[in-house]
Amino acid sequence: MLHTVDWFIIVVYLLLSLGIGLFYARKASHSKEDFFLSGRTLPWWLLGTSMAATNFGADAPLAITGLVAKQGIAGVWFNWCYVISWSLAIFFFARLWRRAHVLTDAEIVELRYSGKSAKVLRLFKGFYFGVLINCFVMAWMMVAMAKIMEATVGFPKLWTMLVFSSVAMTYTIMSGFWGVVVTDFFQYIIAIVSSLAFSVLAVNHVGGFPGLKEGLSQHYGSDHQFLNFLPDFSNTSASELGSLTASTFFVYVLVQWWAQKYSDGGGKHIQRMSSAKNEKHAMLGTLCFATMTYCLQFWPWIVTALVTLVAYPHLLDAEMGYPMLMMDVLPSGVLGLMLVSLIAAFMSTIDTHLNLGASYLVNDMYERFVHPNASQKHYVLVSRLSIVFLLALACVVAWQIDSVAAMWKFVISFTSGAGLTYIIRWLWWRANAWTEISGMIASAIIASYLKIAHPMMDHGSNMLIVTSGSALIWLTVTLLTPPVAQDVLVAFYERVQPETPFWSSIAKISQARYPSFPFRSMLIQFISGAVGMYAIAFGIGYLLLRNAAVGVLSVLVGVLILYVLVRKVELHSS
């Protein structure tokens, strides 16, 4: 039960959030670029923390709890596989996005492609990402927050959606992206410290790590697989509790990391890359985000999820174990701080997606196709109205959702078939607007059909069908449709400088010459970055749950690899 001190902490946090919004209101009102990109002046540490904060949603600890309850620690490869995609984004895509100098990833469409199909694609992507996908994401955040508030203070779902979403909407309307990134910074500090403190208290609640291991063996047998970091590669059945099948694991690491809506670092992350001071800050900020997210912040959630398995071995909704444990373990004051951390995590994601969604609606739909010559103040006003519209729509969607993890998987499946097309457009000059259009439509249709006709299909099989079926369609469409106009390709090459041999024919036509950056070097950095982040992530796991010496060595190796890569980035950018 919450006490006066807990409510005091929550109210103070909400008032501080509104205060930050009010403080930055004037800065955000100057222009559309100030409202959505903070004038492209952000340093790497602020944009990296903002990226991490928006990924630290209130849904994440609940979904991780559900994954660990079903498949053990190995189930978190559902998220860990994205280390590969973010290493690629850091050492390849971040600098390209910054050079493109766009406000949204939909805007790149008319720089990269030509003709009416480019206009259609930009309009379509403005709606697809700005409204459809954006509202799905905010909706499952609301569901997660509603579960937390219901389990802790008895708040009904509607009140949770309205109160906390409205506060996030208010300061986002007032301060635009300035308010988003500054509140994200403080919200992330609160969230990460609180989740770490909660995990420590949770482990102590079951007798420390020895008690945790003993409790897992007592409830699930001595041969349980909850503590395995990798799947049992001899296991082909998903029926065993706490296990991840080898086939699903390989789908994660070979397919899912590129079969996603942010495969080239787009969406909410490109907004931050574009807001960076320069290329170096864009790359270092993205590295900062990936390291904090995939190496550090997952472990407090994983440890707490393991404790819920011991504390509530027969819980039907595993995701509810997280807020239930909060009520059982945390004392007054600490409980209020923990709730504030989850409210902060929720609001940091909601504010990002409200601002991001409005950027699509205004930049890629309203200004481009409805009212192209209005004043900057007019566009800022429309942006603020768009935020209200998006929040209302997200609330309607949230009312229809029950499971956070299920929505995660459906949205990933829904968008997976087009993921490779977003990478291909940077690597290969032959891709055209119809490549992306056909990939997005095919992915949506195939994923929706499987959801309706085969609702019990496992995630791995679903991903393989969606990605392979979509690839067959978009590759065929690409080869049957004409290439992009040569002058557009040359202009894109000269502006973005895509560092791949598959643009060599366009490079020969262009009169511009740039300092060489060998494709092989980029590939080595990409692989090394992934190895370094995995070494840190699993080193922490070994340190906590297995062999401390191996854990320390692994962390040191990972830190050394990333340090060398950072130095290379600084030298290349100087």
Coordinates of C-alpha atoms in Angstrom, one line a residue:
M1 CA 0.0 0.0 0.0
L2 CA 1.3 3.5 -0.9
H3 CA 1.9 6.0 2.0
T4 CA 1.9 9.8 2.0
V5 CA 5.6 9.9 1.2
D6 CA 5.1 7.7 -1.9
W7 CA 2.4 10.0 -3.2
F8 CA 4.5 13.1 -2.4
I9 CA 7.4 11.7 -4.5
I10 CA 5.0 10.9 -7.4
V11 CA 3.4 14.4 -7.4
V12 CA 6.8 16.2 -7.1
Y13 CA 8.0 14.2 -10.1
L14 CA 5.0 15.1 -12.2
L15 CA 5.3 18.8 -11.3
L16 CA 9.0 18.8 -12.2
S17 CA 8.2 17.3 -15.6
L18 CA 5.7 20.0 -16.3
G19 CA 8.3 22.6 -15.1
I20 CA 10.9 21.4 -17.6
G21 CA 8.3 21.7 -20.4
L22 CA 7.5 25.2 -19.4
F23 CA 11.2 26.2 -19.2
Y24 CA 11.9 25.1 -22.8
A25 CA 8.6 26.2 -24.3
R26 CA 10.0 29.4 -25.9
K27 CA 13.0 27.6 -27.5
A28 CA 10.7 25.0 -29.1
S29 CA 8.4 27.6 -30.6
H30 CA 11.0 29.2 -33.0
S31 CA 10.7 26.8 -35.9
K32 CA 9.7 23.3 -36.9
E33 CA 13.4 22.2 -36.7
D34 CA 13.6 23.5 -33.1
F35 CA 10.4 21.7 -32.2
F36 CA 11.4 18.3 -33.6
L37 CA 15.3 18.4 -33.6
S38 CA 16.4 20.9 -31.0
G39 CA 18.1 22.9 -33.7
R40 CA 20.5 20.0 -34.5
T41 CA 22.8 21.0 -31.5
L42 CA 22.7 18.0 -29.2
P43 CA 25.9 16.4 -27.7
W44 CA 26.4 12.6 -27.9
W45 CA 25.8 12.0 -24.2
L46 CA 22.4 13.7 -24.1
L47 CA 21.1 12.1 -27.3
G48 CA 22.5 8.7 -26.3
T49 CA 20.8 8.9 -22.9
S50 CA 17.6 10.1 -24.6
M51 CA 17.7 7.0 -26.9
A52 CA 18.2 4.7 -23.9
A53 CA 15.4 6.4 -21.9
T54 CA 12.8 6.0 -24.7
N55 CA 13.7 2.3 -25.0
F56 CA 13.4 2.0 -21.2
G57 CA 9.6 1.9 -21.3
A58 CA 7.3 0.7 -18.6
D59 CA 6.4 -2.2 -20.9
A60 CA 10.0 -3.5 -20.9
P61 CA 10.4 -4.9 -17.4
L62 CA 7.0 -6.6 -17.7
A63 CA 7.7 -8.1 -21.1
I64 CA 11.2 -9.3 -20.0
T65 CA 9.5 -10.9 -17.0
G66 CA 7.1 -12.7 -19.3
L67 CA 10.0 -13.9 -21.6
V68 CA 12.1 -15.1 -18.7
A69 CA 9.2 -16.9 -17.2
K70 CA 8.5 -18.8 -20.4
Q71 CA 12.0 -19.3 -21.8
G72 CA 14.5 -18.4 -19.1
I73 CA 17.4 -15.9 -19.6
A74 CA 17.9 -17.3 -23.1
G75 CA 14.5 -15.9 -24.0
V76 CA 16.0 -12.4 -23.8
W77 CA 17.8 -13.1 -27.1
F78 CA 14.5 -11.8 -28.4
N79 CA 16.0 -8.4 -27.5
W80 CA 19.7 -9.2 -27.4
C81 CA 19.7 -10.0 -31.1
Y82 CA 19.3 -6.2 -31.8
V83 CA 22.9 -5.7 -30.7
I84 CA 23.8 -6.7 -34.2
S85 CA 21.6 -4.2 -35.9
W86 CA 22.7 -1.4 -33.6
S87 CA 26.4 -2.1 -34.2
L88 CA 25.6 -1.7 -37.9
A89 CA 23.7 1.5 -37.2
I90 CA 26.6 2.9 -35.1
F91 CA 29.4 2.2 -37.6
F92 CA 27.6 2.6 -40.9
F93 CA 24.1 4.2 -40.8
A94 CA 24.6 6.9 -38.1
R95 CA 27.0 9.0 -40.3
L96 CA 24.8 8.5 -43.4
W97 CA 21.6 9.7 -41.6
R98 CA 23.5 12.8 -40.2
R99 CA 24.8 13.6 -43.7
A100 CA 21.3 13.3 -45.2
H101 CA 20.2 16.2 -43.0
V102 CA 16.5 15.1 -42.8
L103 CA 13.9 15.6 -40.1
T104 CA 12.3 12.1 -40.4
D105 CA 13.2 8.8 -42.1
A106 CA 10.2 9.3 -44.4
E107 CA 11.8 12.4 -45.8
I108 CA 14.8 10.4 -47.1
V109 CA 12.4 8.8 -49.6
E110 CA 12.3 11.8 -52.0
L111 CA 16.0 12.2 -51.8
R112 CA 16.7 8.6 -52.6
Y113 CA 13.9 7.8 -55.1
S114 CA 12.3 9.6 -58.0
G115 CA 8.9 10.1 -59.6
K116 CA 5.3 9.8 -58.3
S117 CA 6.1 6.5 -56.5
A118 CA 8.5 8.4 -54.2
K119 CA 5.8 10.9 -53.3
V120 CA 3.3 8.0 -52.7
L121 CA 5.9 6.2 -50.5
R122 CA 6.6 9.3 -48.4
L123 CA 2.9 10.0 -47.8
F124 CA 2.3 6.3 -47.0
K125 CA 5.3 6.1 -44.6
G126 CA 4.2 9.3 -42.9
F127 CA 0.9 7.5 -42.0
Y128 CA 2.4 4.0 -41.5
F129 CA 5.0 5.1 -39.0
G130 CA 3.5 8.3 -37.7
V131 CA 0.0 7.0 -37.0
L132 CA -0.3 3.2 -37.3
I133 CA 2.9 1.9 -35.8
N134 CA 3.4 4.8 -33.5
C135 CA -0.1 4.3 -31.9
F136 CA 0.6 0.6 -31.5
V137 CA 3.7 1.3 -29.5
M138 CA 2.1 4.0 -27.3
A139 CA -0.9 1.6 -26.7
W140 CA 1.2 -1.2 -25.4
M141 CA 3.1 1.2 -23.1
M142 CA -0.3 2.3 -21.7
V143 CA -1.3 -1.3 -21.1
A144 CA 2.0 -2.0 -19.3
M145 CA 1.6 1.1 -17.1
A146 CA -2.0 0.2 -16.4
K147 CA -1.0 -3.2 -15.2
I148 CA 1.6 -1.7 -12.9
M149 CA -0.8 0.9 -11.4
E150 CA -3.6 -1.7 -11.0
A151 CA -1.3 -4.0 -9.0
T152 CA 0.2 -1.3 -6.9
V153 CA -2.4 1.4 -6.2
G154 CA -5.6 0.0 -7.7
F155 CA -5.8 2.6 -10.4
P156 CA -8.3 1.6 -13.2
K157 CA -6.9 1.4 -16.7
L158 CA -8.7 4.5 -18.0
W159 CA -7.3 6.7 -15.2
T160 CA -3.8 5.5 -15.8
M161 CA -4.0 6.3 -19.5
L162 CA -5.4 9.7 -19.0
V163 CA -3.4 11.0 -16.1
F164 CA 0.2 10.1 -16.9
S165 CA -0.2 10.3 -20.7
S166 CA -1.8 13.8 -20.3
V167 CA 1.2 15.1 -18.3
A168 CA 3.6 13.7 -21.0
M169 CA 1.5 15.3 -23.7
T170 CA 1.4 18.6 -21.9
Y171 CA 5.2 19.1 -21.6
T172 CA 5.8 17.7 -25.1
I173 CA 3.3 20.2 -26.6
M174 CA 5.0 23.1 -24.7
S175 CA 8.6 22.3 -25.2
G176 CA 8.8 19.9 -28.2
F177 CA 12.0 17.9 -28.6
W178 CA 13.9 20.1 -26.1
G179 CA 11.6 19.0 -23.4
V180 CA 11.7 15.4 -24.6
V181 CA 15.5 15.0 -24.4
V182 CA 16.0 16.9 -21.2
T183 CA 13.3 15.1 -19.3
D184 CA 14.5 11.8 -20.8
F185 CA 18.0 12.5 -19.2
F186 CA 16.6 12.8 -15.7
Q187 CA 14.0 10.1 -16.3
Y188 CA 16.6 7.6 -17.3
I189 CA 18.8 8.2 -14.2
I190 CA 15.7 7.7 -12.0
A191 CA 14.6 4.6 -13.9
I192 CA 18.0 2.8 -14.0
V193 CA 18.9 3.5 -10.4
S194 CA 15.5 2.4 -9.2
S195 CA 15.4 -0.8 -11.2
L196 CA 18.9 -1.7 -9.9
A197 CA 17.9 -1.0 -6.3
F198 CA 14.7 -3.1 -6.8
S199 CA 16.7 -6.0 -8.2
V200 CA 19.0 -6.0 -5.2
L201 CA 16.1 -5.9 -2.7
A202 CA 14.3 -8.6 -4.7
V203 CA 17.3 -11.0 -4.6
N204 CA 17.8 -10.4 -0.9
H205 CA 14.1 -11.2 -0.4
V206 CA 14.8 -14.8 -1.6
G207 CA 18.1 -15.3 0.2
G208 CA 20.5 -13.8 -2.2
F209 CA 21.7 -15.5 -5.4
P210 CA 22.2 -18.9 -3.6
G211 CA 18.6 -18.7 -2.4
L212 CA 17.5 -17.7 -5.9
K213 CA 19.1 -20.8 -7.4
E214 CA 17.9 -23.1 -4.7
G215 CA 14.3 -21.7 -5.1
L216 CA 14.4 -22.3 -8.9
S217 CA 15.5 -25.9 -8.4
Q218 CA 12.9 -26.5 -5.7
H219 CA 10.0 -25.2 -7.8
Y220 CA 11.1 -26.3 -11.3
G221 CA 13.5 -29.2 -10.7
S222 CA 17.3 -29.4 -10.7
D223 CA 17.4 -29.8 -14.5
H224 CA 15.6 -26.4 -15.2
Q225 CA 17.1 -24.2 -17.8
F226 CA 16.1 -20.8 -16.6
L227 CA 19.7 -19.7 -16.0
N228 CA 21.1 -20.7 -19.4
F229 CA 22.3 -17.8 -21.5
L230 CA 22.0 -19.9 -24.7
P231 CA 19.4 -22.4 -25.7
D232 CA 19.9 -26.1 -25.5
F233 CA 20.8 -26.8 -29.1
S234 CA 19.6 -30.4 -28.8
N235 CA 16.1 -29.2 -27.8
T236 CA 13.7 -29.0 -30.6
S237 CA 10.5 -28.7 -28.5
A238 CA 9.1 -25.5 -27.0
S239 CA 7.1 -27.5 -24.4
E240 CA 9.8 -27.5 -21.7
L241 CA 9.4 -24.6 -19.3
G242 CA 12.3 -22.2 -19.1
S243 CA 13.8 -23.3 -22.5
L244 CA 14.3 -21.6 -25.8
T245 CA 14.4 -23.8 -28.9
A246 CA 17.5 -23.7 -31.1
S247 CA 15.4 -22.9 -34.2
T248 CA 13.9 -19.8 -32.5
F249 CA 17.3 -18.7 -31.3
F250 CA 18.7 -18.9 -34.9
V251 CA 15.7 -16.9 -36.2
Y252 CA 16.5 -14.2 -33.6
V253 CA 20.2 -13.9 -34.5
L254 CA 20.0 -14.6 -38.2
V255 CA 16.8 -12.9 -39.2
Q256 CA 15.0 -10.8 -36.5
W257 CA 17.8 -8.2 -36.1
W258 CA 17.4 -7.0 -39.6
A259 CA 13.7 -7.8 -40.1
Q260 CA 12.4 -4.9 -38.1
K261 CA 11.1 -1.4 -38.5
Y262 CA 14.4 0.2 -37.2
S263 CA 16.8 -2.0 -39.2
D264 CA 18.8 1.0 -40.5
G265 CA 18.5 3.0 -37.2
G266 CA 15.4 4.9 -38.4
G267 CA 12.3 6.0 -36.6
K268 CA 12.7 7.6 -33.1
H269 CA 16.5 7.0 -33.3
I270 CA 17.1 8.8 -36.6
Q271 CA 15.4 11.8 -35.0
R272 CA 18.2 11.8 -32.4
M273 CA 20.9 11.1 -34.9
S274 CA 19.7 14.0 -37.0
S275 CA 19.6 16.3 -33.9
A276 CA 23.3 15.6 -33.2
K277 CA 26.0 18.4 -33.5
N278 CA 27.8 16.4 -36.2
E279 CA 28.6 12.8 -37.5
K280 CA 30.9 12.0 -34.6
H281 CA 28.3 12.9 -32.0
A282 CA 25.6 10.9 -33.9
M283 CA 27.9 7.8 -33.9
L284 CA 29.0 8.1 -30.3
G285 CA 25.5 8.9 -29.1
T286 CA 24.2 5.7 -30.8
L287 CA 27.0 3.7 -29.2
C288 CA 26.2 5.2 -25.8
F289 CA 22.6 4.1 -26.2
A290 CA 23.3 0.6 -27.4
T291 CA 25.8 -0.1 -24.6
M292 CA 23.5 1.2 -21.9
T293 CA 20.5 -0.6 -23.2
Y294 CA 21.7 -4.0 -24.2
C295 CA 24.7 -4.4 -21.9
L296 CA 23.5 -2.8 -18.7
Q297 CA 19.8 -2.2 -18.2
F298 CA 18.5 -5.7 -19.0
W299 CA 20.2 -7.4 -16.1
P300 CA 18.2 -5.7 -13.2
W301 CA 15.0 -6.8 -15.0
I302 CA 16.3 -10.3 -15.7
V303 CA 17.3 -10.8 -12.0
T304 CA 14.0 -9.5 -10.8
A305 CA 12.1 -11.7 -13.3
L306 CA 14.0 -14.8 -11.9
V307 CA 12.9 -13.8 -8.4
T308 CA 9.3 -13.6 -9.5
L309 CA 9.5 -17.2 -10.6
V310 CA 10.5 -18.2 -7.1
A311 CA 8.1 -15.9 -5.3
Y312 CA 5.0 -16.6 -7.5
P313 CA 5.6 -20.1 -9.1
H314 CA 2.0 -20.5 -10.2
L315 CA 1.2 -17.1 -11.4
L316 CA -1.0 -17.2 -14.6
D317 CA 0.0 -13.8 -15.9
A318 CA 3.7 -13.8 -15.5
E319 CA 4.0 -10.1 -16.4
M320 CA 2.1 -9.2 -13.3
G321 CA 4.9 -10.7 -11.2
Y322 CA 7.0 -7.6 -11.5
P323 CA 4.5 -5.0 -9.9
M324 CA 3.4 -7.7 -7.4
L325 CA 6.9 -8.1 -6.2
M326 CA 7.3 -4.3 -5.9
M327 CA 4.4 -4.3 -3.4
D328 CA 5.8 -7.2 -1.4
V329 CA 9.5 -6.1 -1.3
L330 CA 9.8 -2.4 -1.4
P331 CA 9.4 -0.2 1.8
S332 CA 7.6 3.1 1.8
G333 CA 9.5 5.9 0.1
V334 CA 11.4 3.3 -2.0
L335 CA 8.1 2.1 -3.4
G336 CA 7.2 5.6 -4.4
L337 CA 10.6 6.1 -6.0
M338 CA 10.2 2.9 -7.9
L339 CA 6.7 3.9 -9.1
V340 CA 8.2 7.2 -10.2
S341 CA 10.9 5.4 -12.2
L342 CA 8.3 3.4 -14.0
I343 CA 6.1 6.4 -14.6
A344 CA 9.3 8.2 -15.9
A345 CA 10.0 5.2 -18.1
F346 CA 6.5 5.3 -19.4
M347 CA 6.5 9.1 -20.0
S348 CA 9.9 9.1 -21.7
T349 CA 8.6 6.7 -24.3
I350 CA 5.2 8.4 -24.7
D351 CA 6.8 11.9 -25.1
T352 CA 9.2 10.5 -27.7
H353 CA 6.4 8.9 -29.8
L354 CA 4.1 11.9 -29.5
N355 CA 6.8 14.2 -30.8
L356 CA 8.0 11.6 -33.4
G357 CA 4.4 10.9 -34.7
A358 CA 3.7 14.6 -35.0
S359 CA 7.0 15.1 -37.0
Y360 CA 5.7 12.5 -39.6
L361 CA 2.3 14.1 -39.8
V362 CA 3.5 17.6 -40.2
N363 CA 6.8 17.1 -42.1
D364 CA 5.8 14.3 -44.4
M365 CA 2.1 14.7 -44.8
Y366 CA 0.7 18.2 -43.9
E367 CA 3.6 20.5 -45.1
R368 CA 4.6 18.3 -48.0
F369 CA 1.1 17.6 -49.5
V370 CA -1.4 20.0 -47.9
H371 CA 0.0 23.3 -46.9
P372 CA 3.6 23.6 -48.2
N373 CA 4.2 27.4 -47.8
A374 CA 3.0 28.2 -44.3
S375 CA 5.0 30.0 -41.6
Q376 CA 7.2 28.2 -39.1
K377 CA 4.8 29.2 -36.3
H378 CA 1.9 27.7 -38.2
Y379 CA 3.7 24.3 -38.5
V380 CA 4.6 24.4 -34.7
L381 CA 0.8 25.0 -34.0
V382 CA -0.2 22.1 -36.2
S383 CA 2.5 19.9 -34.6
R384 CA 1.0 20.6 -31.2
L385 CA -2.5 19.7 -32.4
S386 CA -1.2 16.5 -34.0
I387 CA 0.2 15.5 -30.6
V388 CA -3.3 15.7 -29.1
F389 CA -4.8 13.6 -32.0
L390 CA -2.2 10.9 -31.7
L391 CA -2.6 10.5 -27.9
A392 CA -6.4 10.2 -28.3
L393 CA -6.0 7.5 -31.0
A394 CA -3.4 5.6 -28.9
C395 CA -5.8 5.5 -26.0
V396 CA -8.5 3.9 -28.2
V397 CA -6.0 1.2 -29.4
A398 CA -4.8 0.6 -25.8
W399 CA -8.3 -0.2 -24.7
Q400 CA -8.3 -3.3 -27.0
I401 CA -4.9 -4.8 -25.8
D402 CA -4.1 -7.2 -22.9
S403 CA -0.6 -8.6 -23.4
V404 CA 2.5 -6.5 -23.8
A405 CA 4.8 -9.3 -25.0
A406 CA 2.2 -10.5 -27.5
M407 CA 1.9 -7.0 -29.0
W408 CA 5.7 -6.8 -29.2
K409 CA 5.8 -9.9 -31.3
F410 CA 2.9 -9.0 -33.5
V411 CA 4.3 -5.5 -34.4
I412 CA 7.7 -7.0 -35.1
S413 CA 6.1 -9.6 -37.4
F414 CA 3.9 -6.9 -39.0
T415 CA 6.9 -4.8 -40.0
S416 CA 9.5 -7.5 -40.5
G417 CA 9.1 -8.1 -44.2
A418 CA 10.1 -4.6 -45.0
G419 CA 13.2 -4.4 -42.7
L420 CA 15.7 -5.6 -45.3
T421 CA 14.4 -3.0 -47.9
Y422 CA 15.4 -0.2 -45.5
I423 CA 19.0 -1.6 -45.5
I424 CA 19.1 -2.3 -49.2
R425 CA 18.3 1.3 -50.2
W426 CA 21.6 2.4 -48.6
L427 CA 23.7 -0.5 -50.0
W428 CA 22.4 -0.9 -53.5
W429 CA 21.6 1.8 -56.0
R430 CA 19.0 -0.4 -57.9
A431 CA 16.4 -0.3 -55.1
N432 CA 13.5 2.0 -55.9
A433 CA 10.3 3.3 -54.1
W434 CA 8.4 0.2 -55.2
T435 CA 10.9 -1.9 -53.3
E436 CA 9.8 -0.4 -50.0
I437 CA 6.1 -0.1 -50.9
S438 CA 5.8 -3.7 -51.9
G439 CA 7.8 -4.9 -48.9
M440 CA 5.7 -3.0 -46.4
I441 CA 2.4 -4.0 -47.9
A442 CA 3.4 -7.7 -48.3
S443 CA 4.7 -7.8 -44.7
A444 CA 1.5 -6.3 -43.3
I445 CA -0.8 -8.7 -45.3
I446 CA 1.2 -11.9 -44.5
A447 CA 1.6 -11.1 -40.8
S448 CA -2.1 -10.2 -40.4
Y449 CA -3.2 -13.4 -42.2
L450 CA -1.0 -15.6 -39.9
K451 CA -2.3 -13.8 -36.9
I452 CA -5.9 -14.6 -37.9
A453 CA -5.5 -18.0 -39.5
H454 CA -2.7 -19.4 -37.4
P455 CA -2.7 -17.6 -34.0
M456 CA -0.8 -20.3 -32.2
M457 CA 2.1 -20.4 -34.7
D458 CA 5.5 -20.0 -32.9
H459 CA 7.3 -16.7 -33.3
G460 CA 10.3 -18.2 -35.2
S461 CA 8.1 -19.8 -37.9
N462 CA 6.0 -16.7 -38.2
M463 CA 9.1 -14.5 -38.8
L464 CA 10.5 -16.9 -41.5
I465 CA 7.3 -17.0 -43.4
V466 CA 6.8 -13.2 -43.3
T467 CA 10.3 -12.3 -44.2
S468 CA 10.8 -14.9 -47.0
G469 CA 7.4 -14.3 -48.5
S470 CA 7.8 -10.5 -48.4
A471 CA 11.4 -10.8 -49.9
L472 CA 10.1 -12.8 -52.8
I473 CA 7.6 -10.1 -53.6
W474 CA 9.7 -7.0 -53.1
L475 CA 12.7 -8.4 -55.1
T476 CA 10.4 -9.4 -58.0
V477 CA 8.8 -5.9 -57.9
T478 CA 12.2 -4.2 -57.9
L479 CA 13.4 -6.1 -60.9
L480 CA 10.2 -5.5 -62.8
T481 CA 10.0 -1.7 -62.2
P482 CA 12.3 0.9 -63.7
P483 CA 15.3 2.1 -61.7
V484 CA 15.6 5.5 -60.0
A485 CA 16.4 8.5 -62.3
Q486 CA 20.2 8.9 -62.7
D487 CA 20.3 12.5 -61.7
V488 CA 18.5 11.6 -58.4
L489 CA 20.9 8.8 -57.7
V490 CA 23.9 11.0 -58.3
A491 CA 22.5 13.8 -56.1
F492 CA 21.9 11.3 -53.3
Y493 CA 25.4 9.8 -53.6
E494 CA 27.0 13.3 -53.4
R495 CA 24.9 14.3 -50.4
V496 CA 25.1 11.0 -48.3
Q497 CA 28.3 9.3 -49.6
P498 CA 27.1 5.7 -49.1
E499 CA 30.2 3.8 -48.3
T500 CA 29.6 0.5 -50.2
P501 CA 31.0 -1.0 -53.4
F502 CA 27.5 -1.4 -54.8
W503 CA 27.4 2.3 -55.6
S504 CA 30.5 2.3 -57.7
S505 CA 28.7 2.7 -61.0
I506 CA 27.0 5.9 -59.6
A507 CA 30.3 7.1 -58.1
K508 CA 31.9 6.9 -61.6
I509 CA 29.2 9.2 -63.0
S510 CA 29.5 11.7 -60.2
Q511 CA 32.0 14.5 -60.4
A512 CA 32.4 14.6 -56.6
R513 CA 35.3 12.8 -54.9
Y514 CA 35.4 12.0 -51.2
P515 CA 38.0 10.7 -48.7
S516 CA 37.9 6.9 -49.0
F517 CA 36.5 4.8 -46.2
P518 CA 37.0 1.2 -47.1
F519 CA 34.0 -1.0 -46.9
R520 CA 36.1 -3.7 -45.2
S521 CA 37.0 -1.4 -42.4
M522 CA 33.4 -0.6 -41.7
L523 CA 32.6 -4.3 -41.7
I524 CA 35.4 -5.0 -39.2
Q525 CA 34.1 -2.2 -36.9
F526 CA 30.5 -3.5 -37.2
I527 CA 31.5 -7.0 -36.1
S528 CA 33.9 -5.8 -33.4
G529 CA 31.2 -3.5 -32.0
A530 CA 28.8 -6.4 -31.7
V531 CA 31.4 -8.7 -30.1
G532 CA 32.4 -5.9 -27.6
M533 CA 28.8 -5.3 -26.5
Y534 CA 28.0 -9.0 -26.1
A535 CA 31.2 -9.5 -24.1
I536 CA 30.1 -6.8 -21.6
A537 CA 26.5 -8.1 -21.5
F538 CA 27.3 -11.7 -20.8
G539 CA 30.3 -10.8 -18.7
I540 CA 27.8 -9.1 -16.3
G541 CA 25.7 -12.2 -16.4
Y542 CA 28.6 -14.4 -15.5
L543 CA 29.6 -12.1 -12.8
L544 CA 26.2 -12.2 -11.2
L545 CA 25.1 -15.8 -11.7
R546 CA 28.0 -18.0 -12.7
N547 CA 31.8 -17.4 -12.6
A548 CA 33.0 -14.0 -11.3
A549 CA 36.5 -14.3 -12.7
V550 CA 35.2 -15.2 -16.2
G551 CA 32.7 -12.3 -15.9
V552 CA 35.3 -9.7 -15.0
L553 CA 37.6 -10.8 -17.8
S554 CA 34.7 -10.7 -20.3
V555 CA 33.7 -7.2 -19.3
L556 CA 37.3 -5.9 -19.5
V557 CA 37.7 -7.4 -23.0
G558 CA 34.4 -5.8 -24.1
V559 CA 35.3 -2.4 -22.7
L560 CA 38.7 -2.6 -24.4
I561 CA 37.1 -3.4 -27.8
L562 CA 34.7 -0.5 -27.5
Y563 CA 37.4 1.9 -26.4
V564 CA 39.5 1.1 -29.4
L565 CA 36.5 1.6 -31.7
V566 CA 35.7 5.0 -30.1
R567 CA 39.2 6.1 -30.7
K568 CA 38.9 5.1 -34.3
V569 CA 35.7 7.0 -34.7
E570 CA 37.3 10.2 -33.2
L571 CA 40.3 9.9 -35.5
H572 CA 38.1 9.3 -38.6
S573 CA 36.0 12.3 -37.7
S574 CA 38.8 14.7 -36.9

